[in-house]
mmCIF file with all atom_site columns, C-alpha atoms and ligand atoms in Angstrom:
data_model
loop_
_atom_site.group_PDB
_atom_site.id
_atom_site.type_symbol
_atom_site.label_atom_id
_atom_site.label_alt_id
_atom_site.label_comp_id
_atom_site.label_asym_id
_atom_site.label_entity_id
_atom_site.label_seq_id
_atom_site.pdbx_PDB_ins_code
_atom_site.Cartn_x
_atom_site.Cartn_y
_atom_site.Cartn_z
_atom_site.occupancy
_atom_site.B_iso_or_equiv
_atom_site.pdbx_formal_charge
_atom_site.auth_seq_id
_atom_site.auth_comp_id
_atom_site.auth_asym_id
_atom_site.auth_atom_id
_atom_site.pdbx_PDB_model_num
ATOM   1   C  CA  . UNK A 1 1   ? 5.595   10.935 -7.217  1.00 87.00 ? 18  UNK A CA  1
ATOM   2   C  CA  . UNK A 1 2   ? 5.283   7.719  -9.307  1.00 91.00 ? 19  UNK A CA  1
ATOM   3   C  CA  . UNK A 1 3   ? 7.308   4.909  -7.653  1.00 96.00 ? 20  UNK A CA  1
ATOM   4   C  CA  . UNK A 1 4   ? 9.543   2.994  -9.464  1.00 97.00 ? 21  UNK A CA  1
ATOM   5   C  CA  . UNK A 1 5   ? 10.941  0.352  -6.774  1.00 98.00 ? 22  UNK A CA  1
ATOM   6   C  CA  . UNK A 1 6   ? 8.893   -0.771 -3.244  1.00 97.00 ? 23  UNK A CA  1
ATOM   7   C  CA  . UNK A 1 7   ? 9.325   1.249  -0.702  1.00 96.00 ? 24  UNK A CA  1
ATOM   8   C  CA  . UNK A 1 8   ? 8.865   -1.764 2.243   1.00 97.00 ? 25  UNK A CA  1
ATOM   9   C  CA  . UNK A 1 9   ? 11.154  -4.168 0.173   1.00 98.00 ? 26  UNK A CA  1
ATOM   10  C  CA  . UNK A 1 10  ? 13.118  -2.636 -2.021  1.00 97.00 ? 27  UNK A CA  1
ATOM   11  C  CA  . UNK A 1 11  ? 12.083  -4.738 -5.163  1.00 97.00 ? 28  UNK A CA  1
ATOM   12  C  CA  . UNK A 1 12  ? 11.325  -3.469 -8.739  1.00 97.00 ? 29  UNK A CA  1
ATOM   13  C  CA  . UNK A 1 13  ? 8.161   -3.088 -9.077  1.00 98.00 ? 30  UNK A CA  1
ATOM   14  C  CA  . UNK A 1 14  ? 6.377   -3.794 -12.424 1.00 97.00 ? 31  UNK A CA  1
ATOM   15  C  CA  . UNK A 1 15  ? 2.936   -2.361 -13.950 1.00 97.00 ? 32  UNK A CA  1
ATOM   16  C  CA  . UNK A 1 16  ? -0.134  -4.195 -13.511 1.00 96.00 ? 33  UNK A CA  1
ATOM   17  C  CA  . UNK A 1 17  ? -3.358  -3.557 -14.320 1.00 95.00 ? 34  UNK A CA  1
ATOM   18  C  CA  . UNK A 1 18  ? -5.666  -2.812 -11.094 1.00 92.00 ? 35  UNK A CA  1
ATOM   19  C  CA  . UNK A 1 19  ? -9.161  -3.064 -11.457 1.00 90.00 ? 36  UNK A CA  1
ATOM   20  C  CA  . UNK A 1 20  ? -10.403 0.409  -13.223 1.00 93.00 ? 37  UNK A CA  1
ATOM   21  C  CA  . UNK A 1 21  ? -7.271  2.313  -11.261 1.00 91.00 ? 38  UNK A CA  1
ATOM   22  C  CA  . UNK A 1 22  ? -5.209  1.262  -14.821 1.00 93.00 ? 39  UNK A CA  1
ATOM   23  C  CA  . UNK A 1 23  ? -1.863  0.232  -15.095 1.00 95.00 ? 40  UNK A CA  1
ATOM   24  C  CA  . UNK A 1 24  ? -0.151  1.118  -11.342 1.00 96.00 ? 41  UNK A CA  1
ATOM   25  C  CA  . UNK A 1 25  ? 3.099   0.200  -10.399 1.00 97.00 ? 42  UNK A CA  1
ATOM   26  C  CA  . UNK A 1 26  ? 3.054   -3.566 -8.202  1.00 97.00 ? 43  UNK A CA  1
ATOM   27  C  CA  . UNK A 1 27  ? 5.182   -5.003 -6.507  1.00 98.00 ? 44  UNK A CA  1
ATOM   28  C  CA  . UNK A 1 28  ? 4.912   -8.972 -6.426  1.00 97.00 ? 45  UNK A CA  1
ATOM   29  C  CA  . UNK A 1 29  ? 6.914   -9.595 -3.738  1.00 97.00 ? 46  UNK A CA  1
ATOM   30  C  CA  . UNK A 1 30  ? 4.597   -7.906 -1.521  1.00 98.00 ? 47  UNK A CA  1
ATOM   31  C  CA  . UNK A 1 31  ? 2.057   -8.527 -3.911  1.00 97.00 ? 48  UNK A CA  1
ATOM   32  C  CA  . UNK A 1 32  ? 0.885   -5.009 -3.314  1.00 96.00 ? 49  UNK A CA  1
ATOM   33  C  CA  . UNK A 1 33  ? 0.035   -1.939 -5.946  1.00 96.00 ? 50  UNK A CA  1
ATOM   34  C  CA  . UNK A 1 34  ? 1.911   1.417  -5.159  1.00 97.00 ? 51  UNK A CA  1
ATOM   35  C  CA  . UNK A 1 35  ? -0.148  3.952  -5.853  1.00 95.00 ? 52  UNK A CA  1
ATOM   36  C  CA  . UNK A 1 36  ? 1.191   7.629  -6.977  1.00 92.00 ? 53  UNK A CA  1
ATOM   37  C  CA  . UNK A 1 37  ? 2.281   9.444  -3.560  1.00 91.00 ? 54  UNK A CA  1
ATOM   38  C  CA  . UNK A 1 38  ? 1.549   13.226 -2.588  1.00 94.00 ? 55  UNK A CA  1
ATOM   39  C  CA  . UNK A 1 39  ? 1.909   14.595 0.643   1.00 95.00 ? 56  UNK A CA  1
ATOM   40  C  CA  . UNK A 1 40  ? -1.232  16.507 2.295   1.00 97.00 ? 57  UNK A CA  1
ATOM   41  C  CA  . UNK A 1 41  ? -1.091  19.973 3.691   1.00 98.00 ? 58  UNK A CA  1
ATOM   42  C  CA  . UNK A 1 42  ? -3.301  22.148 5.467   1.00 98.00 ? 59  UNK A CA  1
ATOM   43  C  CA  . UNK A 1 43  ? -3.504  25.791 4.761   1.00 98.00 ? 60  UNK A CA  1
ATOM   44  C  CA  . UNK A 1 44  ? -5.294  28.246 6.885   1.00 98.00 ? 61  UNK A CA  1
ATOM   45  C  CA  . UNK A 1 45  ? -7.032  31.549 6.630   1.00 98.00 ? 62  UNK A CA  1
ATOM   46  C  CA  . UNK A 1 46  ? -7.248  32.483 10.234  1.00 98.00 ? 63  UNK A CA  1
ATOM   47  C  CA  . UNK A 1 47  ? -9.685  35.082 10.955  1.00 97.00 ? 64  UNK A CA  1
ATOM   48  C  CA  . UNK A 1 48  ? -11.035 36.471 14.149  1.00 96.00 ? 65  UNK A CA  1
ATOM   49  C  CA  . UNK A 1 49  ? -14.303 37.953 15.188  1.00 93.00 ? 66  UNK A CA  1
ATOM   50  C  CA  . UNK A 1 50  ? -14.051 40.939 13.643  1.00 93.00 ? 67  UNK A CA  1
ATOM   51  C  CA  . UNK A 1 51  ? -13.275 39.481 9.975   1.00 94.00 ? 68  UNK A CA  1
ATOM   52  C  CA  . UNK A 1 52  ? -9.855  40.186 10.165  1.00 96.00 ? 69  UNK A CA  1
ATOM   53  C  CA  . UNK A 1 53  ? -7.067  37.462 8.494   1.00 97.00 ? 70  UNK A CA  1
ATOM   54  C  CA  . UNK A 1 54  ? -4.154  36.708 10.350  1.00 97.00 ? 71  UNK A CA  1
ATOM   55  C  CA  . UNK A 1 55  ? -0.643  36.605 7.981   1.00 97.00 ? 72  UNK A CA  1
ATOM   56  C  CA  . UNK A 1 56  ? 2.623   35.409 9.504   1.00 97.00 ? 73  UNK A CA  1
ATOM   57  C  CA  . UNK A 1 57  ? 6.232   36.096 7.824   1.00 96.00 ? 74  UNK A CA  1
ATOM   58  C  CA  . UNK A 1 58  ? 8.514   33.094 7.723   1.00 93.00 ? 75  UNK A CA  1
ATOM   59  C  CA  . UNK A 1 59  ? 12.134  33.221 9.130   1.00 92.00 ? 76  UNK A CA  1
ATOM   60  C  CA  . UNK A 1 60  ? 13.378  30.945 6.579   1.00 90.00 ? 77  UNK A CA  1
ATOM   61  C  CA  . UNK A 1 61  ? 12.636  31.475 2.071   1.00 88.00 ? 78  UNK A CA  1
ATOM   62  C  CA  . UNK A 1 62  ? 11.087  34.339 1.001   1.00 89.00 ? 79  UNK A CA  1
ATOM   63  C  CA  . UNK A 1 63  ? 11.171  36.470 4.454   1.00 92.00 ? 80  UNK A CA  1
ATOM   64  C  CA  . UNK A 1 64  ? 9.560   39.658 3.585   1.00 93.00 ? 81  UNK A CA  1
ATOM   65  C  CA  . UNK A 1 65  ? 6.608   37.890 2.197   1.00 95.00 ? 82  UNK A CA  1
ATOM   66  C  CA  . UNK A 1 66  ? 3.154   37.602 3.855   1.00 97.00 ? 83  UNK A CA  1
ATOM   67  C  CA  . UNK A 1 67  ? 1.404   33.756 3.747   1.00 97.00 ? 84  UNK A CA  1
ATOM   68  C  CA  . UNK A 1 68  ? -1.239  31.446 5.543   1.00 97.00 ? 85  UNK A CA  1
ATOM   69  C  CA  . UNK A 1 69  ? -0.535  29.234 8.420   1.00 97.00 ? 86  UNK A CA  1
ATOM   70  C  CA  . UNK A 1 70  ? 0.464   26.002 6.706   1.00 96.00 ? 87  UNK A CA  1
ATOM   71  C  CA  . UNK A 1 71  ? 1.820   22.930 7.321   1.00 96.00 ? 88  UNK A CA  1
ATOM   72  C  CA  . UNK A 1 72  ? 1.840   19.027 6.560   1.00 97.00 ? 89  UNK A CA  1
ATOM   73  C  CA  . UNK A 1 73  ? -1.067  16.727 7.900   1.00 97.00 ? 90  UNK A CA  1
ATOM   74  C  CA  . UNK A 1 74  ? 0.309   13.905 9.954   1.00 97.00 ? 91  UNK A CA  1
ATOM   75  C  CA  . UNK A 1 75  ? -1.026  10.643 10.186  1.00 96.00 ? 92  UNK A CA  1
ATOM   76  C  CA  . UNK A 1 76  ? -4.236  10.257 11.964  1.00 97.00 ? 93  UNK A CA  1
ATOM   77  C  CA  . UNK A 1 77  ? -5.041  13.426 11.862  1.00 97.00 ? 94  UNK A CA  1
ATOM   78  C  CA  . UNK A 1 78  ? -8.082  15.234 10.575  1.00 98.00 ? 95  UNK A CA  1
ATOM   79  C  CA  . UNK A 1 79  ? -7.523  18.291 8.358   1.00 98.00 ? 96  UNK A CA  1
ATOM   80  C  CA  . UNK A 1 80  ? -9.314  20.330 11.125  1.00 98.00 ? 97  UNK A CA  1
ATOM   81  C  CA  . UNK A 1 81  ? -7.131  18.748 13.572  1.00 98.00 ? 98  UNK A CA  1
ATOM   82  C  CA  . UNK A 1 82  ? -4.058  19.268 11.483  1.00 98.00 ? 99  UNK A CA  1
ATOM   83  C  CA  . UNK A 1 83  ? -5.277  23.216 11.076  1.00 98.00 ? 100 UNK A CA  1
ATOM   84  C  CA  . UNK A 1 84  ? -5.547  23.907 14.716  1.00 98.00 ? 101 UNK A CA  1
ATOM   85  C  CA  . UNK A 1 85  ? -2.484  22.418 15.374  1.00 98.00 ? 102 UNK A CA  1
ATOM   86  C  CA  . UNK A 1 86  ? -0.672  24.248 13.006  1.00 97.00 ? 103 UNK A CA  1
ATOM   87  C  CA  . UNK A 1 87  ? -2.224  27.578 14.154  1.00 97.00 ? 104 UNK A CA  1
ATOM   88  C  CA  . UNK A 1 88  ? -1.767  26.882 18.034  1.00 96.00 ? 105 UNK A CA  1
ATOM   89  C  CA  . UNK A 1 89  ? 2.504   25.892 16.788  1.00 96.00 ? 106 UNK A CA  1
ATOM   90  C  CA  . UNK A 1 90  ? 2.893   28.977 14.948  1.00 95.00 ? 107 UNK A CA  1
ATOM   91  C  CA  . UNK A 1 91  ? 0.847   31.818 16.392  1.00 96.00 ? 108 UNK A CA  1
ATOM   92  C  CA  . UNK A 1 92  ? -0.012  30.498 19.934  1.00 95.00 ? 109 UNK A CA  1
ATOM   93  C  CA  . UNK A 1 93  ? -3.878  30.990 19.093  1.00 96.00 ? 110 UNK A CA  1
ATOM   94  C  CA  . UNK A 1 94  ? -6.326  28.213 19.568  1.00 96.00 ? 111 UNK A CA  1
ATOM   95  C  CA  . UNK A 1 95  ? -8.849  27.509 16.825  1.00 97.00 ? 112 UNK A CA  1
ATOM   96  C  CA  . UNK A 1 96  ? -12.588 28.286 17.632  1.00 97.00 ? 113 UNK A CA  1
ATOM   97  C  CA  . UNK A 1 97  ? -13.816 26.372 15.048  1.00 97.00 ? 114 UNK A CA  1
ATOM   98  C  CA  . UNK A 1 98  ? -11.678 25.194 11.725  1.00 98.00 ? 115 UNK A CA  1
ATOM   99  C  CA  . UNK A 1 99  ? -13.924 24.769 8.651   1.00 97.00 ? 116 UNK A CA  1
ATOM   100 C  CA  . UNK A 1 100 ? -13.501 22.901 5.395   1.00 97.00 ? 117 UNK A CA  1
ATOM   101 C  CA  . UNK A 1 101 ? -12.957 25.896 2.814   1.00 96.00 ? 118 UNK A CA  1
ATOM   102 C  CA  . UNK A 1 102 ? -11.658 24.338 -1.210  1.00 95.00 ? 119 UNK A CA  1
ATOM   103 C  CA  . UNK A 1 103 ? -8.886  22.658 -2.324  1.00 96.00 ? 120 UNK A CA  1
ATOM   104 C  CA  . UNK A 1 104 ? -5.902  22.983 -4.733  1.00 94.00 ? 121 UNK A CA  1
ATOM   105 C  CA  . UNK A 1 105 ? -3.213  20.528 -6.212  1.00 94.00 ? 122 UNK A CA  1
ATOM   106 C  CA  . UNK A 1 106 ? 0.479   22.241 -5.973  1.00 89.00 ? 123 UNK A CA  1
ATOM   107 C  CA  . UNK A 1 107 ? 1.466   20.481 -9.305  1.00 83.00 ? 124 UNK A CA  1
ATOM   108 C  CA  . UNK A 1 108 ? 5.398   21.610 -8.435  1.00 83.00 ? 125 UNK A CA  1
ATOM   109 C  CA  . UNK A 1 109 ? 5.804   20.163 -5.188  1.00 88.00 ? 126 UNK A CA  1
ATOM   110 C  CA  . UNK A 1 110 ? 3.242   17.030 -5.844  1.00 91.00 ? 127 UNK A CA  1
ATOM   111 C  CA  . UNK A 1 111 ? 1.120   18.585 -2.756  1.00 95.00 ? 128 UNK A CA  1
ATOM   112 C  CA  . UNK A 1 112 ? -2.206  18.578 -2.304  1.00 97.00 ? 129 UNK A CA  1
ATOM   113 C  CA  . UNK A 1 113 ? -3.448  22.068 -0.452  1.00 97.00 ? 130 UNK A CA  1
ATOM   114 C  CA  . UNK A 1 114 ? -6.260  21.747 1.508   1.00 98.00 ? 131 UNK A CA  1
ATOM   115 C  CA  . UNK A 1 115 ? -7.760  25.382 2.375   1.00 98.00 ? 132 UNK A CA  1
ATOM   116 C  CA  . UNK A 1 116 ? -9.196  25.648 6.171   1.00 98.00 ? 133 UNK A CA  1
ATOM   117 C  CA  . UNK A 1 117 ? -11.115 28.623 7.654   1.00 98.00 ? 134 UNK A CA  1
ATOM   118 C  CA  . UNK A 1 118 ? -9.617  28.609 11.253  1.00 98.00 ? 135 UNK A CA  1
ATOM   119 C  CA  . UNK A 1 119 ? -11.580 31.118 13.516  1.00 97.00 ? 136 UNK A CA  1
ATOM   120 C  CA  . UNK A 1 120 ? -9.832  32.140 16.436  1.00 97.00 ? 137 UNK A CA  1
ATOM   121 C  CA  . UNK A 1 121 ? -10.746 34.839 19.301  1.00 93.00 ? 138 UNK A CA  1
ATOM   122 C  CA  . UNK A 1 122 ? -8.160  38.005 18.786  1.00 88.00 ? 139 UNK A CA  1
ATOM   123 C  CA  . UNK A 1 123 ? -5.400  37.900 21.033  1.00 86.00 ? 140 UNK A CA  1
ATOM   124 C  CA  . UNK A 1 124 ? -1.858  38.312 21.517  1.00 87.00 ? 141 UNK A CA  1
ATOM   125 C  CA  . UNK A 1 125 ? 0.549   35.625 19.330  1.00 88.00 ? 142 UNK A CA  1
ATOM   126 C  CA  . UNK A 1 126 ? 3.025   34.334 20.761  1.00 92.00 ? 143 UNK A CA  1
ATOM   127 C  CA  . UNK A 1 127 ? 5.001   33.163 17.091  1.00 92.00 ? 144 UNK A CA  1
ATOM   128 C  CA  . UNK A 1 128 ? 6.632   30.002 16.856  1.00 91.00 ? 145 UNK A CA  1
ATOM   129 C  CA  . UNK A 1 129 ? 10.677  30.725 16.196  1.00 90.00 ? 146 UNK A CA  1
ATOM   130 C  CA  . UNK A 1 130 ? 10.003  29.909 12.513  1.00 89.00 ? 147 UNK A CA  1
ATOM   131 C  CA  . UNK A 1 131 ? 8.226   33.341 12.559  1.00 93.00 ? 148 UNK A CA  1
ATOM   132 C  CA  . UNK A 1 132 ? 9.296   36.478 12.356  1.00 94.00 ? 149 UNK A CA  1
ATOM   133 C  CA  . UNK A 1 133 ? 5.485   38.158 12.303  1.00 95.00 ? 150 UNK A CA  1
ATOM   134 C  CA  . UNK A 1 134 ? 1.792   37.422 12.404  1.00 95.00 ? 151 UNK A CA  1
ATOM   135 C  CA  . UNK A 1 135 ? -0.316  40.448 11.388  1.00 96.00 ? 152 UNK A CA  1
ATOM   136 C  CA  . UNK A 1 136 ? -3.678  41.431 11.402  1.00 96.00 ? 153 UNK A CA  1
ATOM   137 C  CA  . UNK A 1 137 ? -5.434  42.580 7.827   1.00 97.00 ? 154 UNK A CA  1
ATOM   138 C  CA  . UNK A 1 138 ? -8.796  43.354 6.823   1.00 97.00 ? 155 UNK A CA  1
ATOM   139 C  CA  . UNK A 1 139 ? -9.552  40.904 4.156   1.00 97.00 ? 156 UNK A CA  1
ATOM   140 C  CA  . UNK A 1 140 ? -9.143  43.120 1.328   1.00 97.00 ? 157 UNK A CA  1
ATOM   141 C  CA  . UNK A 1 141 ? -6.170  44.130 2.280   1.00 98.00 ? 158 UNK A CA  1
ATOM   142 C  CA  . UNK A 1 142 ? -4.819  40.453 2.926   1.00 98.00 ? 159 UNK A CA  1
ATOM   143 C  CA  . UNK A 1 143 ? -5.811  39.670 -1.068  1.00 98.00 ? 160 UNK A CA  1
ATOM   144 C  CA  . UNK A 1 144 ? -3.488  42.680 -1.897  1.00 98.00 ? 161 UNK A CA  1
ATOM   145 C  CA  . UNK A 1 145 ? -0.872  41.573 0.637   1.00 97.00 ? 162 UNK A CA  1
ATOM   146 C  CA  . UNK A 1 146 ? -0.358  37.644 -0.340  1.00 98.00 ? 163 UNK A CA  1
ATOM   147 C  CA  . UNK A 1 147 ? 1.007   36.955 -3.549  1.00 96.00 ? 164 UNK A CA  1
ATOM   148 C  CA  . UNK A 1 148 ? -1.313  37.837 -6.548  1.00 97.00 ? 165 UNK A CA  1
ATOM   149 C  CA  . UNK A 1 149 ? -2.451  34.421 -7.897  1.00 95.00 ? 166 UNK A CA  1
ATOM   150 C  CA  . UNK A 1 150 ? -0.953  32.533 -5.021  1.00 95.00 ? 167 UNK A CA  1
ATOM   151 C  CA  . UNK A 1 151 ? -2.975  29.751 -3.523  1.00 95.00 ? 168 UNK A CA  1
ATOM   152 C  CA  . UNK A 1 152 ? -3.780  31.451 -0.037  1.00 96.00 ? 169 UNK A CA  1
ATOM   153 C  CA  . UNK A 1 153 ? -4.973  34.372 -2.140  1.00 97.00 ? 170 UNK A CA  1
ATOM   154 C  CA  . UNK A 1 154 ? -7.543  32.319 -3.220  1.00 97.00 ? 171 UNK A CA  1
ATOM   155 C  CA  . UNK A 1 155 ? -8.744  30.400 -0.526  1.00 97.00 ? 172 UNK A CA  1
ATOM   156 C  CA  . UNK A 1 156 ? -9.035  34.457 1.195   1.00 97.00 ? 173 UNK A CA  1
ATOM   157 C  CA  . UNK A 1 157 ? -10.608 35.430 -1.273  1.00 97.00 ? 174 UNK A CA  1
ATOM   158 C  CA  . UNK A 1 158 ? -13.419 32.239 -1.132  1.00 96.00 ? 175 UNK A CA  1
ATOM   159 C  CA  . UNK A 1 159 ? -14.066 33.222 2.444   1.00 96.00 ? 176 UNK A CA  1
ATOM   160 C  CA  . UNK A 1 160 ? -14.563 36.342 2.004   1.00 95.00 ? 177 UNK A CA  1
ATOM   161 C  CA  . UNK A 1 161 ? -17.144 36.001 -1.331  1.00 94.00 ? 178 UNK A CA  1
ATOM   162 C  CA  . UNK A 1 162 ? -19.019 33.553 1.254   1.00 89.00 ? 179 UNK A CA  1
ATOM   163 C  CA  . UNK A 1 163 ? -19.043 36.367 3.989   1.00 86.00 ? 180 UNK A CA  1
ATOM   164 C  CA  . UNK A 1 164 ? -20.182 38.291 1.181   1.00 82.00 ? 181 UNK A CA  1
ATOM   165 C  CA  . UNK A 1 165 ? -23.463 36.591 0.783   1.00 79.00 ? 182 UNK A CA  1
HETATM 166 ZN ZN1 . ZN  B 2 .   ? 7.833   -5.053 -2.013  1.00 57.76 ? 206 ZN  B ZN1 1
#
């Protein structure tokens, strides 16, 4: 998102030229440049021990579809913090380790996906009321199960070529 008037005042902002950045929208009130804004989201293959990949089904959208554990980083956080968090919320399951997998820019909803290998120990879920189901899958059968050229798919899929090796 590209802002057009300052978000802490109010004020039109104008273009300026910043350094090598270009011209960026500035307020001179402020006397402040506002760059482009995106928000940050974690999303997590969870795996356990056995190199199996935990999918949930959402209560809310597209309910009969299988995704990652996902949400938006807050402020402060790490993305490894914000993974963990979102995996204890949702599924109740605390995060062994959470690893730094690839990334991906969700052009249509200015997000930028960060992809997070959470291991966890296999247990019980207990799913966050935003779920209706977290299920187990082998990771070739999570590939088939996500949506073909969704971004999940791919971050399972680059886990499982680096198991691979
Ligand atoms: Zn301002």
């Amino acid at each position: 998102m590209r802002f057009d008037y300052c978000p802490k005042c109010g004020g039109k902002l104008v273009l300026r030229q910043i350094g090598d950045e270009g011209e960026i929208p500035y307020c001179e009130v402020c006397q402040r440049p506002w760059f482009d804004m995106f928000s940050t989201c974690v999303l997590s293959v969870v795996a356990d021990e056995d190199n199996e990949v935990l999918l949930i089904r959402q209560s809310y959208g597209d309910t009969a579809r299988f995704v990652g554990v996902a949400g938006f980083m807050k402020v402060g956080e790490t993305p490894e913090e914000a993974a963990a968090r979102e995996v204890r919320e949702e599924t109740g399951l605390t995060a062994e380790s959470v690893k730094y997998i690839d990334s991906c820019f969700y052009d249509g909803r200015d997000q930028l996906m960060l992809g997070m290998l959470a291991r966890v120990k296999k247990a019980e879920c207990h799913i966050s009321g935003e779920l209706l189901e977290a299920k187990w899958f082998s990771f070739d059968e999570a590939v088939k199960t996500v949506r073909e050229g969704s971004i999940i798919q791919r971050f399972i899929k680059s886990v499982r070529k680096e198991m691979k090796k």
